[in-house]
């Protein structure tokens, strides 16, 4: 299966809206939608910051050793905005595997809020390395750790360049930033209390919430030509990881192969993380 992302698919990610309002109404009532603190950006037009590209990125980082980490991140974000520049760098963008996280980290959104917006730029997600905090910069965990883990020896460098580099990265939940993934469940429990739902009603509400974003994620992956065969969930333990729970509740676990790797915000050894990545990305394509 050819899982290379084309220029047309790359551009479509920028130009396609999430259609959140229409899809949400298929799964949730008006009162349920109002009970959840969604970002306004979910309902924006693509040119206003409401496209799939505002919630995703690629596992591609150009080496720029003379720059500080936040300067390198900014330069890489700029590069990811321009298809022709990516081609000049011989970058290959891939969709056979998709690195899947929970949702946007609140710290990155806080940075944008300070700049007068509540959304990241196209393909900026997962690339921000730090935010300005007073006179200092506060670090933000970055999945560049996956690249760094595979650059320890020559064999792994080739594996990164030929298999992992350029992998599409996205989150299951859009427009609902939290500091930690489990905070989503806390927010949903608060909404359930606000709606005065009993246990059965609350469970149905939560399932429908997951189905809503499951449909949005499926639509997003369809933009890539339906080539995705494996979702690589960032978070090691599938029994405890909230993304695995989302996938089960949405039914997407029946449509895709699911594998788990350590989350980049954790502290796995580089050697151990490299082995996880090689195991996760060796899955045969269907």
Short mmCIF file of C-alpha atoms in Angstrom, two decimals:
data_model
loop_
_atom_site.label_atom_id
_atom_site.label_comp_id
_atom_site.label_asym_id
_atom_site.label_seq_id
_atom_site.Cartn_x
_atom_site.Cartn_y
_atom_site.Cartn_z
CA UNK A 1 0.00 0.00 0.00
CA UNK A 2 1.39 3.42 -0.97
CA UNK A 3 0.88 5.53 2.15
CA UNK A 4 2.72 8.64 0.99
CA UNK A 5 0.70 11.80 1.57
CA UNK A 6 0.23 13.75 -1.65
CA UNK A 7 0.26 17.49 -2.13
CA UNK A 8 -3.52 17.39 -2.63
CA UNK A 9 -4.08 15.54 0.65
CA UNK A 10 -1.68 17.88 2.48
CA UNK A 11 -3.60 20.87 1.17
CA UNK A 12 -6.98 19.29 1.94
CA UNK A 13 -5.96 18.97 5.61
CA UNK A 14 -5.64 22.77 5.63
CA UNK A 15 -8.85 23.41 3.72
CA UNK A 16 -11.28 20.96 5.36
CA UNK A 17 -13.38 21.97 8.34
CA UNK A 18 -14.28 19.56 11.11
CA UNK A 19 -18.02 20.03 10.57
CA UNK A 20 -18.27 19.88 14.35
CA UNK A 21 -21.71 21.43 14.85
CA UNK A 22 -23.44 19.10 12.39
CA UNK A 23 -21.73 15.95 13.69
CA UNK A 24 -22.15 16.92 17.34
CA UNK A 25 -25.92 17.22 16.91
CA UNK A 26 -26.05 13.63 15.69
CA UNK A 27 -24.71 12.37 19.01
CA UNK A 28 -25.45 14.98 21.67
CA UNK A 29 -28.38 17.16 22.65
CA UNK A 30 -28.08 20.94 22.72
CA UNK A 31 -27.95 20.90 26.52
CA UNK A 32 -25.18 18.27 26.46
CA UNK A 33 -23.11 20.30 24.00
CA UNK A 34 -23.48 23.40 26.17
CA UNK A 35 -22.46 21.44 29.27
CA UNK A 36 -19.01 20.67 27.81
CA UNK A 37 -16.42 23.50 27.72
CA UNK A 38 -15.50 23.16 24.04
CA UNK A 39 -13.33 25.78 22.36
CA UNK A 40 -15.03 28.15 19.93
CA UNK A 41 -12.40 27.21 17.33
CA UNK A 42 -14.22 23.92 16.74
CA UNK A 43 -16.89 25.79 14.82
CA UNK A 44 -14.60 28.11 12.86
CA UNK A 45 -14.14 27.92 9.12
CA UNK A 46 -10.83 26.43 7.93
CA UNK A 47 -9.42 29.81 6.94
CA UNK A 48 -10.25 31.05 10.44
CA UNK A 49 -8.38 28.23 12.16
CA UNK A 50 -10.91 25.40 12.16
CA UNK A 51 -9.31 22.83 9.84
CA UNK A 52 -7.81 19.42 10.59
CA UNK A 53 -4.37 20.99 10.09
CA UNK A 54 -4.85 23.01 13.29
CA UNK A 55 -5.03 19.78 15.32
CA UNK A 56 -2.28 17.78 13.69
CA UNK A 57 1.33 17.71 12.54
CA UNK A 58 3.97 15.35 11.21
CA UNK A 59 6.84 13.50 12.88
CA UNK A 60 9.31 15.57 10.90
CA UNK A 61 12.04 17.70 12.45
CA UNK A 62 14.85 19.25 10.41
CA UNK A 63 18.18 19.32 12.21
CA UNK A 64 19.13 22.92 12.95
CA UNK A 65 21.82 22.62 15.64
CA UNK A 66 22.79 26.29 15.65
CA UNK A 67 19.35 27.32 16.88
CA UNK A 68 17.93 27.20 20.40
CA UNK A 69 15.15 24.66 20.94
CA UNK A 70 12.30 27.16 20.62
CA UNK A 71 13.93 28.77 17.58
CA UNK A 72 14.38 25.36 15.98
CA UNK A 73 10.72 24.58 16.66
CA UNK A 74 9.60 27.87 15.10
CA UNK A 75 11.73 27.22 12.01
CA UNK A 76 10.34 23.71 11.70
CA UNK A 77 6.75 24.95 12.03
CA UNK A 78 7.44 27.44 9.24
CA UNK A 79 8.84 24.65 7.08
CA UNK A 80 5.75 22.48 7.66
CA UNK A 81 3.53 25.26 6.29
CA UNK A 82 5.04 25.02 2.80
CA UNK A 83 4.77 21.93 0.62
CA UNK A 84 7.46 23.12 -1.80
CA UNK A 85 9.93 23.73 1.03
CA UNK A 86 9.25 20.25 2.37
CA UNK A 87 9.95 18.80 -1.06
CA UNK A 88 13.18 20.79 -1.25
CA UNK A 89 14.20 19.06 1.99
CA UNK A 90 13.26 15.66 0.47
CA UNK A 91 10.72 15.20 3.26
CA UNK A 92 8.23 12.36 2.85
CA UNK A 93 4.90 12.64 4.69
CA UNK A 94 3.26 9.30 5.55
CA UNK A 95 -0.16 8.05 6.62
CA UNK A 96 0.12 4.26 6.94
CA UNK A 97 0.77 4.68 10.64
CA UNK A 98 -0.72 7.56 12.62
CA UNK A 99 0.67 8.69 15.97
CA UNK A 100 -2.42 9.36 18.10
CA UNK A 101 -2.59 11.46 21.26
CA UNK A 102 -5.38 12.54 23.60
CA UNK A 103 -5.91 16.24 22.90
CA UNK A 104 -4.14 19.59 22.70
CA UNK A 105 -2.01 20.38 25.70
CA UNK A 106 -3.30 23.37 27.65
CA UNK A 107 0.16 24.96 27.85
CA UNK A 108 0.45 25.34 24.10
CA UNK A 109 -3.05 26.79 23.92
CA UNK A 110 -2.18 29.17 26.78
CA UNK A 111 0.60 30.51 24.58
CA UNK A 112 -1.84 31.17 21.78
CA UNK A 113 -4.38 32.72 24.13
CA UNK A 114 -1.73 35.20 25.23
CA UNK A 115 -1.25 36.09 21.54
CA UNK A 116 -4.96 36.74 21.14
CA UNK A 117 -6.12 33.46 19.59
CA UNK A 118 -7.13 30.06 20.91
CA UNK A 119 -5.87 27.88 18.09
CA UNK A 120 -2.47 26.70 16.91
CA UNK A 121 -1.37 27.38 13.35
CA UNK A 122 -1.44 24.71 10.65
CA UNK A 123 0.68 21.70 11.64
CA UNK A 124 1.99 23.50 14.74
CA UNK A 125 0.48 20.89 17.04
CA UNK A 126 3.18 18.66 18.63
CA UNK A 127 5.93 21.06 17.45
CA UNK A 128 5.88 23.75 20.16
CA UNK A 129 8.85 23.18 22.47
CA UNK A 130 8.38 25.93 25.04
CA UNK A 131 6.27 28.93 25.99
CA UNK A 132 7.30 32.32 27.27
CA UNK A 133 6.75 32.52 31.01
CA UNK A 134 7.77 35.92 32.35
CA UNK A 135 11.39 36.50 31.40
CA UNK A 136 12.05 32.79 30.91
CA UNK A 137 10.80 30.08 28.61
CA UNK A 138 8.95 27.12 30.10
CA UNK A 139 9.60 23.82 28.37
CA UNK A 140 6.80 21.73 26.86
CA UNK A 141 7.27 18.00 26.18
CA UNK A 142 7.69 17.28 22.47
CA UNK A 143 7.45 14.09 20.38
CA UNK A 144 10.85 15.02 18.90
CA UNK A 145 11.92 12.62 21.63
CA UNK A 146 10.84 9.80 19.27
CA UNK A 147 13.26 11.02 16.62
CA UNK A 148 16.06 11.50 19.14
CA UNK A 149 15.58 7.95 20.45
CA UNK A 150 16.13 6.57 16.96
CA UNK A 151 19.21 8.66 16.18
CA UNK A 152 21.53 6.86 18.60
CA UNK A 153 23.03 4.47 16.03
CA UNK A 154 23.20 4.18 12.26
CA UNK A 155 20.69 1.35 11.89
CA UNK A 156 18.02 3.20 13.82
CA UNK A 157 18.70 6.43 11.91
CA UNK A 158 17.85 4.62 8.68
CA UNK A 159 14.68 3.20 10.27
CA UNK A 160 13.60 6.67 11.34
CA UNK A 161 14.31 8.20 7.93
CA UNK A 162 12.69 5.40 5.93
CA UNK A 163 9.72 4.46 8.15
CA UNK A 164 8.92 6.90 10.96
CA UNK A 165 9.90 10.33 9.64
CA UNK A 166 6.93 12.30 8.31
CA UNK A 167 4.32 10.12 10.07
CA UNK A 168 1.01 11.94 10.50
CA UNK A 169 0.28 12.94 14.10
CA UNK A 170 -3.08 13.94 15.52
CA UNK A 171 -5.26 13.87 18.64
CA UNK A 172 -8.49 11.98 19.24
CA UNK A 173 -10.19 14.95 20.93
CA UNK A 174 -10.32 18.34 19.19
CA UNK A 175 -11.00 21.71 20.80
CA UNK A 176 -10.97 20.55 24.41
CA UNK A 177 -7.46 21.28 25.77
CA UNK A 178 -6.40 19.98 29.17
CA UNK A 179 -3.13 19.75 31.06
CA UNK A 180 -3.46 15.97 31.30
CA UNK A 181 -5.50 13.39 29.41
CA UNK A 182 -7.44 12.17 32.49
CA UNK A 183 -8.68 15.75 32.99
CA UNK A 184 -11.11 15.07 30.13
CA UNK A 185 -12.89 12.45 32.22
CA UNK A 186 -13.05 14.91 35.13
CA UNK A 187 -14.60 17.54 32.86
CA UNK A 188 -17.10 15.00 31.54
CA UNK A 189 -18.04 14.00 35.10
CA UNK A 190 -18.59 17.68 35.87
CA UNK A 191 -20.86 17.93 32.81
CA UNK A 192 -22.74 14.80 33.92
CA UNK A 193 -23.33 16.40 37.34
CA UNK A 194 -24.46 19.64 35.69
CA UNK A 195 -26.95 17.67 33.56
CA UNK A 196 -28.12 15.77 36.66
CA UNK A 197 -27.67 12.44 34.86
CA UNK A 198 -27.77 9.11 36.65
CA UNK A 199 -25.06 6.48 36.10
CA UNK A 200 -26.72 4.93 33.03
CA UNK A 201 -27.40 8.30 31.40
CA UNK A 202 -23.88 9.44 32.18
CA UNK A 203 -22.37 6.36 30.55
CA UNK A 204 -24.45 6.84 27.41
CA UNK A 205 -23.47 10.53 27.29
CA UNK A 206 -19.78 9.64 27.58
CA UNK A 207 -20.06 6.96 24.88
CA UNK A 208 -21.73 9.42 22.52
CA UNK A 209 -19.02 11.99 23.25
CA UNK A 210 -16.44 9.41 22.12
CA UNK A 211 -18.47 8.45 19.05
CA UNK A 212 -18.67 12.12 18.06
CA UNK A 213 -14.91 12.49 18.02
CA UNK A 214 -14.48 9.02 16.58
CA UNK A 215 -16.44 10.12 13.51
CA UNK A 216 -14.41 13.32 13.23
CA UNK A 217 -11.16 11.33 13.45
CA UNK A 218 -12.39 8.85 10.83
CA UNK A 219 -13.25 11.76 8.51
CA UNK A 220 -9.80 13.20 9.12
CA UNK A 221 -8.06 9.95 8.22
CA UNK A 222 -10.26 9.62 5.13
CA UNK A 223 -8.73 12.90 3.92
CA UNK A 224 -5.45 10.96 3.79
CA UNK A 225 -6.99 8.54 1.33
CA UNK A 226 -8.05 5.82 3.75
CA UNK A 227 -4.49 4.47 3.84
CA UNK A 228 -4.08 4.34 7.62
CA UNK A 229 -3.84 0.78 8.91
CA UNK A 230 -2.32 1.25 12.38
CA UNK A 231 -2.99 3.80 15.10
CA UNK A 232 0.10 4.17 17.29
CA UNK A 233 -1.33 5.42 20.58
CA UNK A 234 1.04 7.59 22.60
CA UNK A 235 0.72 6.12 26.09
CA UNK A 236 2.16 2.75 27.03
CA UNK A 237 -0.52 0.87 28.98
CA UNK A 238 -3.61 0.11 26.81
CA UNK A 239 -5.65 -0.92 29.86
CA UNK A 240 -5.15 2.47 31.51
CA UNK A 241 -4.68 4.80 28.54
CA UNK A 242 -7.67 7.05 27.98
CA UNK A 243 -7.14 7.05 24.19
CA UNK A 244 -7.62 3.28 24.10
CA UNK A 245 -10.83 3.78 26.04
CA UNK A 246 -11.97 6.41 23.52
CA UNK A 247 -11.22 4.05 20.63
CA UNK A 248 -13.22 1.23 22.25
CA UNK A 249 -16.19 3.47 23.03
CA UNK A 250 -16.19 4.93 19.51
CA UNK A 251 -15.81 1.54 17.80
CA UNK A 252 -12.65 2.55 15.94
CA UNK A 253 -10.73 -0.24 17.65
CA UNK A 254 -12.60 -2.57 15.29
CA UNK A 255 -11.52 -0.63 12.19
CA UNK A 256 -7.81 -0.15 12.87
CA UNK A 257 -4.93 -2.05 14.37
CA UNK A 258 -4.01 -0.38 17.67
CA UNK A 259 -0.53 -0.44 19.21
CA UNK A 260 0.81 1.54 22.18
CA UNK A 261 4.15 3.22 22.81
CA UNK A 262 5.42 5.30 25.72
CA UNK A 263 4.19 8.89 25.69
CA UNK A 264 6.85 11.47 24.89
CA UNK A 265 6.07 13.36 28.11
CA UNK A 266 7.28 10.39 30.15
CA UNK A 267 10.84 9.32 30.94
CA UNK A 268 11.58 6.10 29.03
CA UNK A 269 15.21 5.42 28.20
CA UNK A 270 16.24 6.28 24.64
CA UNK A 271 17.17 2.66 24.01
CA UNK A 272 13.85 1.38 25.33
CA UNK A 273 11.86 3.95 23.37
CA UNK A 274 13.75 3.12 20.18
CA UNK A 275 12.85 -0.56 20.61
CA UNK A 276 9.18 0.37 21.20
CA UNK A 277 9.09 2.41 18.00
CA UNK A 278 10.71 -0.34 15.93
CA UNK A 279 8.21 -2.86 17.28
CA UNK A 280 5.20 -0.58 16.74
CA UNK A 281 6.12 0.43 13.20
CA UNK A 282 7.02 -3.02 11.93
CA UNK A 283 3.33 -3.98 11.54
CA UNK A 284 2.71 -5.39 8.07
CA UNK A 285 0.47 -3.20 5.96
CA UNK A 286 -2.87 -4.60 4.90
#
